[in-house]
């Protein structure tokens, strides 16, 4: 079951981004966090000081809980990053990965 709204929504042409080495379909206007959520990738990173997983919280760039690595750039907020064709996203689930 898809989490995307499908009826009465005008979308652009889909494109592919890579998340942890896997090709994932995305649409123009989606953020990286939205794509992670739609694909049921609920965890974004772990913290070295506390070996617990972190996920999405505020969805507006304040809390930094959705920090991922994008195209080699560390500490990028997934909720603020627009998806573009060819993007390479790494969730940082290994402790201290960021």
mmCIF file of C-alpha atoms in Angstrom:
data_model
loop_
_atom_site.group_PDB
_atom_site.id
_atom_site.type_symbol
_atom_site.label_atom_id
_atom_site.label_comp_id
_atom_site.label_asym_id
_atom_site.label_seq_id
_atom_site.Cartn_x
_atom_site.Cartn_y
_atom_site.Cartn_z
ATOM 1 C CA UNK A 1 0.000 0.000 0.000
ATOM 2 C CA UNK A 2 1.403 3.369 -1.007
ATOM 3 C CA UNK A 3 1.457 6.258 1.435
ATOM 4 C CA UNK A 4 1.305 8.810 -1.411
ATOM 5 C CA UNK A 5 -1.988 10.466 -2.289
ATOM 6 C CA UNK A 6 -2.767 9.268 -5.794
ATOM 7 C CA UNK A 7 -6.180 10.662 -6.708
ATOM 8 C CA UNK A 8 -6.595 14.211 -7.952
ATOM 9 C CA UNK A 9 -2.915 15.081 -7.562
ATOM 10 C CA UNK A 10 -0.981 16.492 -10.509
ATOM 11 C CA UNK A 11 2.587 15.231 -10.368
ATOM 12 C CA UNK A 12 5.544 15.808 -12.582
ATOM 13 C CA UNK A 13 7.484 12.958 -14.125
ATOM 14 C CA UNK A 14 8.939 10.543 -11.576
ATOM 15 C CA UNK A 15 12.691 10.214 -11.232
ATOM 16 C CA UNK A 16 15.044 8.001 -9.248
ATOM 17 C CA UNK A 17 17.189 8.811 -6.236
ATOM 18 C CA UNK A 18 19.365 6.384 -4.298
ATOM 19 C CA UNK A 19 18.799 5.707 -0.604
ATOM 20 C CA UNK A 20 21.422 3.529 1.073
ATOM 21 C CA UNK A 21 22.335 2.132 -2.336
ATOM 22 C CA UNK A 22 18.765 1.261 -3.357
ATOM 23 C CA UNK A 23 16.965 3.007 -6.235
ATOM 24 C CA UNK A 24 13.818 4.770 -5.016
ATOM 25 C CA UNK A 25 11.180 6.567 -7.099
ATOM 26 C CA UNK A 26 10.557 10.216 -6.266
ATOM 27 C CA UNK A 27 8.500 13.085 -7.662
ATOM 28 C CA UNK A 28 9.236 16.778 -8.153
ATOM 29 C CA UNK A 29 8.406 18.823 -5.064
ATOM 30 C CA UNK A 30 9.049 16.048 -2.550
ATOM 31 C CA UNK A 31 11.615 16.435 0.190
ATOM 32 C CA UNK A 32 14.055 13.670 1.033
ATOM 33 C CA UNK A 33 12.207 13.127 4.334
ATOM 34 C CA UNK A 34 8.889 12.708 2.515
ATOM 35 C CA UNK A 35 10.439 10.076 0.270
ATOM 36 C CA UNK A 36 11.918 8.249 3.254
ATOM 37 C CA UNK A 37 8.538 8.262 5.015
ATOM 38 C CA UNK A 38 6.590 7.148 1.926
ATOM 39 C CA UNK A 39 9.006 4.241 1.536
ATOM 40 C CA UNK A 40 8.632 3.314 5.216
ATOM 41 C CA UNK A 41 12.233 4.143 6.062
ATOM 42 C CA UNK A 42 11.392 5.376 9.531
ATOM 43 C CA UNK A 43 14.849 5.847 11.009
ATOM 44 C CA UNK A 44 17.422 8.343 9.834
ATOM 45 C CA UNK A 45 20.420 8.059 12.145
ATOM 46 C CA UNK A 46 21.898 7.066 15.472
ATOM 47 C CA UNK A 47 23.794 9.223 17.944
ATOM 48 C CA UNK A 48 27.207 8.199 19.288
ATOM 49 C CA UNK A 49 26.462 9.501 22.794
ATOM 50 C CA UNK A 50 23.205 7.536 23.013
ATOM 51 C CA UNK A 51 23.015 4.310 20.967
ATOM 52 C CA UNK A 52 19.369 4.811 20.066
ATOM 53 C CA UNK A 53 17.885 5.443 16.655
ATOM 54 C CA UNK A 54 16.538 8.842 15.672
ATOM 55 C CA UNK A 55 13.771 9.606 13.193
ATOM 56 C CA UNK A 56 11.589 12.438 11.979
ATOM 57 C CA UNK A 57 10.066 14.830 14.453
ATOM 58 C CA UNK A 58 9.271 18.426 13.514
ATOM 59 C CA UNK A 59 9.327 18.247 9.707
ATOM 60 C CA UNK A 60 10.368 21.904 9.420
ATOM 61 C CA UNK A 61 14.115 21.951 10.004
ATOM 62 C CA UNK A 62 14.220 22.893 13.675
ATOM 63 C CA UNK A 63 15.025 19.671 15.529
ATOM 64 C CA UNK A 64 17.695 18.139 13.224
ATOM 65 C CA UNK A 65 16.420 14.614 14.017
ATOM 66 C CA UNK A 66 16.238 13.776 10.305
ATOM 67 C CA UNK A 67 19.931 14.458 9.600
ATOM 68 C CA UNK A 68 21.319 12.302 6.791
ATOM 69 C CA UNK A 69 24.284 12.363 4.421
ATOM 70 C CA UNK A 70 23.471 13.573 0.897
ATOM 71 C CA UNK A 71 25.970 13.313 -1.961
ATOM 72 C CA UNK A 72 28.740 13.078 0.627
ATOM 73 C CA UNK A 73 27.601 16.149 2.599
ATOM 74 C CA UNK A 74 27.137 15.268 6.256
ATOM 75 C CA UNK A 75 24.431 16.627 8.532
ATOM 76 C CA UNK A 76 21.829 17.549 5.944
ATOM 77 C CA UNK A 77 18.248 17.909 7.189
ATOM 78 C CA UNK A 78 16.162 15.516 5.095
ATOM 79 C CA UNK A 79 12.991 17.514 5.775
ATOM 80 C CA UNK A 80 14.508 20.631 4.196
ATOM 81 C CA UNK A 81 16.274 19.031 1.222
ATOM 82 C CA UNK A 82 14.329 18.888 -2.052
ATOM 83 C CA UNK A 83 14.766 15.673 -3.977
ATOM 84 C CA UNK A 84 16.416 15.929 -7.383
ATOM 85 C CA UNK A 85 17.243 13.291 -9.953
ATOM 86 C CA UNK A 86 20.368 11.305 -9.121
ATOM 87 C CA UNK A 87 20.551 12.284 -5.444
ATOM 88 C CA UNK A 88 22.481 9.844 -3.240
ATOM 89 C CA UNK A 89 21.132 9.669 0.309
ATOM 90 C CA UNK A 90 22.692 7.732 3.172
ATOM 91 C CA UNK A 91 20.822 7.207 6.390
ATOM 92 C CA UNK A 92 23.342 7.246 9.201
ATOM 93 C CA UNK A 93 22.325 4.256 11.262
ATOM 94 C CA UNK A 94 25.862 3.260 12.262
ATOM 95 C CA UNK A 95 26.606 4.877 15.615
ATOM 96 C CA UNK A 96 28.475 8.129 15.156
ATOM 97 C CA UNK A 97 28.167 7.993 11.363
ATOM 98 C CA UNK A 98 27.525 11.720 11.025
#
